mmCIF file of C-alpha atoms in Angstrom:
data_model
loop_
_atom_site.group_PDB
_atom_site.id
_atom_site.type_symbol
_atom_site.label_atom_id
_atom_site.label_comp_id
_atom_site.label_asym_id
_atom_site.label_seq_id
_atom_site.Cartn_x
_atom_site.Cartn_y
_atom_site.Cartn_z
ATOM 1 C CA UNK J 1 -96.604 70.104 128.914
ATOM 2 C CA UNK J 2 -96.943 66.244 129.500
ATOM 3 C CA UNK J 3 -93.875 65.695 127.251
ATOM 4 C CA UNK J 4 -91.807 68.336 129.033
ATOM 5 C CA UNK J 5 -92.676 66.690 132.499
ATOM 6 C CA UNK J 6 -91.743 63.248 131.023
ATOM 7 C CA UNK J 7 -88.424 64.601 129.691
ATOM 8 C CA UNK J 8 -87.616 66.355 133.105
ATOM 9 C CA UNK J 9 -88.515 63.050 134.867
ATOM 10 C CA UNK J 10 -86.252 61.204 132.762
ATOM 11 C CA UNK J 11 -83.458 63.669 133.159
ATOM 12 C CA UNK J 12 -83.911 63.227 136.884
ATOM 13 C CA UNK J 13 -83.727 59.476 136.881
ATOM 14 C CA UNK J 14 -80.653 59.404 134.545
ATOM 15 C CA UNK J 15 -78.750 61.840 136.730
ATOM 16 C CA UNK J 16 -79.337 59.652 139.785
ATOM 17 C CA UNK J 17 -77.439 56.810 138.291
ATOM 18 C CA UNK J 18 -74.487 58.730 136.884
ATOM 19 C CA UNK J 19 -70.882 58.714 138.181
ATOM 20 C CA UNK J 20 -69.830 61.292 140.758
ATOM 21 C CA UNK J 21 -67.010 62.678 138.716
ATOM 22 C CA UNK J 22 -67.801 66.294 139.078
ATOM 23 C CA UNK J 23 -69.173 66.366 142.482
ATOM 24 C CA UNK J 24 -66.691 64.592 144.694
ATOM 25 C CA UNK J 25 -62.931 65.060 145.574
ATOM 26 C CA UNK J 26 -60.730 61.807 145.925
ATOM 27 C CA UNK J 27 -61.137 60.550 149.592
ATOM 28 C CA UNK J 28 -57.507 60.807 150.421
ATOM 29 C CA UNK J 29 -57.595 64.625 149.739
ATOM 30 C CA UNK J 30 -60.717 65.372 151.971
ATOM 31 C CA UNK J 31 -59.697 66.878 155.386
ATOM 32 C CA UNK J 32 -60.745 64.979 158.581
ATOM 33 C CA UNK J 33 -63.601 67.232 159.750
ATOM 34 C CA UNK J 34 -67.107 66.219 160.855
ATOM 35 C CA UNK J 35 -68.530 67.240 157.519
ATOM 36 C CA UNK J 36 -65.843 65.344 155.697
ATOM 37 C CA UNK J 37 -66.607 62.218 157.394
ATOM 38 C CA UNK J 38 -70.101 62.067 156.012
ATOM 39 C CA UNK J 39 -70.268 60.133 152.636
ATOM 40 C CA UNK J 40 -70.776 63.349 150.670
ATOM 41 C CA UNK J 41 -68.423 65.725 152.466
ATOM 42 C CA UNK J 42 -67.655 69.280 152.041
ATOM 43 C CA UNK J 43 -67.846 71.208 148.581
ATOM 44 C CA UNK J 44 -64.938 70.021 146.229
ATOM 45 C CA UNK J 45 -62.426 72.435 144.951
ATOM 46 C CA UNK J 46 -63.924 74.905 142.459
ATOM 47 C CA UNK J 47 -67.261 75.032 144.109
ATOM 48 C CA UNK J 48 -68.283 78.548 145.245
ATOM 49 C CA UNK J 49 -70.993 79.536 147.809
ATOM 50 C CA UNK J 50 -73.830 80.770 145.730
ATOM 51 C CA UNK J 51 -74.687 83.660 148.071
ATOM 52 C CA UNK J 52 -71.069 85.033 147.416
ATOM 53 C CA UNK J 53 -71.880 84.960 143.562
ATOM 54 C CA UNK J 54 -75.426 86.326 143.386
ATOM 55 C CA UNK J 55 -77.771 88.374 145.708
ATOM 56 C CA UNK J 56 -79.317 85.356 147.615
ATOM 57 C CA UNK J 57 -79.323 84.659 151.289
ATOM 58 C CA UNK J 58 -76.556 82.362 152.619
ATOM 59 C CA UNK J 59 -79.185 79.757 153.733
ATOM 60 C CA UNK J 60 -82.331 79.044 151.431
ATOM 61 C CA UNK J 61 -85.198 77.684 153.318
ATOM 62 C CA UNK J 62 -86.138 74.440 151.599
ATOM 63 C CA UNK J 63 -82.732 73.977 149.906
ATOM 64 C CA UNK J 64 -80.048 75.030 152.460
ATOM 65 C CA UNK J 65 -76.487 76.410 151.779
ATOM 66 C CA UNK J 66 -75.880 76.123 148.079
ATOM 67 C CA UNK J 67 -72.523 75.830 146.254
ATOM 68 C CA UNK J 68 -71.853 75.677 142.426
ATOM 69 C CA UNK J 69 -69.052 75.825 140.004
ATOM 70 C CA UNK J 70 -69.886 79.086 138.198
ATOM 71 C CA UNK J 71 -68.816 77.605 134.680
ATOM 72 C CA UNK J 72 -71.660 74.955 135.069
ATOM 73 C CA UNK J 73 -74.599 77.581 135.281
ATOM 74 C CA UNK J 74 -77.465 77.595 134.783
ATOM 75 C CA UNK J 75 -77.947 73.882 135.285
ATOM 76 C CA UNK J 76 -75.414 73.003 137.863
ATOM 77 C CA UNK J 77 -75.037 70.850 139.938
ATOM 78 C CA UNK J 78 -75.594 72.753 143.032
ATOM 79 C CA UNK J 79 -74.621 71.140 146.148
ATOM 80 C CA UNK J 80 -76.954 71.848 149.181
ATOM 81 C CA UNK J 81 -75.858 71.639 152.776
ATOM 82 C CA UNK J 82 -77.641 71.960 156.084
ATOM 83 C CA UNK J 83 -76.592 74.444 158.706
ATOM 84 C CA UNK J 84 -74.101 72.085 160.144
ATOM 85 C CA UNK J 85 -72.201 71.328 156.856
ATOM 86 C CA UNK J 86 -73.671 68.150 155.899
ATOM 87 C CA UNK J 87 -74.685 67.684 152.268
ATOM 88 C CA UNK J 88 -78.382 67.051 151.920
ATOM 89 C CA UNK J 89 -78.981 67.259 148.279
ATOM 90 C CA UNK J 90 -77.728 67.796 144.796
ATOM 91 C CA UNK J 91 -79.828 70.224 142.534
ATOM 92 C CA UNK J 92 -80.058 70.894 138.835
ATOM 93 C CA UNK J 93 -81.891 73.930 137.584
ATOM 94 C CA UNK J 94 -82.931 73.190 134.066
ATOM 95 C CA UNK J 95 -84.446 76.056 132.010
ATOM 96 C CA UNK J 96 -88.026 75.627 130.576
ATOM 97 C CA UNK J 97 -86.752 76.898 127.232
ATOM 98 C CA UNK J 98 -84.068 74.228 127.011
ATOM 99 C CA UNK J 99 -86.760 71.504 127.680
ATOM 100 C CA UNK J 100 -89.086 73.031 125.114
ATOM 101 C CA UNK J 101 -86.219 73.062 122.534
ATOM 102 C CA UNK J 102 -85.460 69.346 123.367
ATOM 103 C CA UNK J 103 -81.933 70.286 124.468
ATOM 104 C CA UNK J 104 -79.784 67.340 125.533
ATOM 105 C CA UNK J 105 -77.924 67.413 128.898
ATOM 106 C CA UNK J 106 -74.777 65.675 129.850
ATOM 107 C CA UNK J 107 -74.902 66.373 133.568
ATOM 108 C CA UNK J 108 -72.357 65.337 136.347
ATOM 109 C CA UNK J 109 -73.959 62.776 138.553
ATOM 110 C CA UNK J 110 -72.900 61.049 141.807
ATOM 111 C CA UNK J 111 -72.709 57.541 143.185
ATOM 112 C CA UNK J 112 -73.789 58.248 146.764
ATOM 113 C CA UNK J 113 -76.852 57.597 148.801
ATOM 114 C CA UNK J 114 -80.071 58.993 147.090
ATOM 115 C CA UNK J 115 -83.280 58.646 149.059
ATOM 116 C CA UNK J 116 -85.817 60.620 146.859
ATOM 117 C CA UNK J 117 -86.222 63.078 144.086
ATOM 118 C CA UNK J 118 -88.388 66.320 143.844
ATOM 119 C CA UNK J 119 -89.066 68.001 140.615
ATOM 120 C CA UNK J 120 -90.819 71.393 140.708
ATOM 121 C CA UNK J 121 -91.171 74.636 138.716
ATOM 122 C CA UNK J 122 -89.410 77.977 139.653
ATOM 123 C CA UNK J 123 -90.201 81.140 137.957
ATOM 124 C CA UNK J 124 -86.511 82.451 138.226
ATOM 125 C CA UNK J 125 -84.351 83.954 140.939
ATOM 126 C CA UNK J 126 -80.922 85.642 141.092
ATOM 127 C CA UNK J 127 -78.349 83.358 139.404
ATOM 128 C CA UNK J 128 -81.004 81.541 137.314
ATOM 129 C CA UNK J 129 -83.353 84.348 136.296
ATOM 130 C CA UNK J 130 -85.284 82.478 133.600
ATOM 131 C CA UNK J 131 -88.063 80.078 134.489
ATOM 132 C CA UNK J 132 -86.705 76.636 135.255
ATOM 133 C CA UNK J 133 -87.307 73.398 136.928
ATOM 134 C CA UNK J 134 -85.607 72.313 140.096
ATOM 135 C CA UNK J 135 -84.441 68.632 140.091
ATOM 136 C CA UNK J 136 -83.619 67.946 143.762
ATOM 137 C CA UNK J 137 -81.816 64.708 144.447
ATOM 138 C CA UNK J 138 -82.091 64.230 148.060
ATOM 139 C CA UNK J 139 -79.268 62.182 149.838
ATOM 140 C CA UNK J 140 -81.266 62.107 153.160
ATOM 141 C CA UNK J 141 -84.661 60.894 154.028
ATOM 142 C CA UNK J 142 -87.661 63.117 154.587
ATOM 143 C CA UNK J 143 -86.765 63.560 158.235
ATOM 144 C CA UNK J 144 -83.263 64.757 157.214
ATOM 145 C CA UNK J 145 -84.800 66.999 154.589
ATOM 146 C CA UNK J 146 -86.548 68.748 157.493
ATOM 147 C CA UNK J 147 -83.022 70.192 158.578
ATOM 148 C CA UNK J 148 -83.224 72.644 155.681
ATOM 149 C CA UNK J 149 -86.947 73.430 155.797
ATOM 150 C CA UNK J 150 -86.468 76.458 157.791
#
């Protein structure tokens, strides 16, 4: 179990410093909306609202409104937004079985603001049914994280 946690922690650290190739659209293509004026803007093309893909609520307390490119499931990245359309985090959902099998991941990253990282176990839910770890890379501080708490 200790080796699994070390592997997942290393995964979280490595994704924080990667390039934002998959999660951001070129700045000149982003519409001038309040959400687009934030450093992380609205979901890029190809990202779908998770609640439209699987039976989950539109807003997930503790995470927010989630978007994902379906072809990247189960790992993601999932882009999480508060109720006002501001991105608060990027989430990866890494199956326990893949960690136990020492699977390598080449995950898209981002080069934006990162405040802190949460890592926690989830027994499974619609969309990612198998037991997995959530690696939540928060782009906001703890006070900003409270925007999606309820």
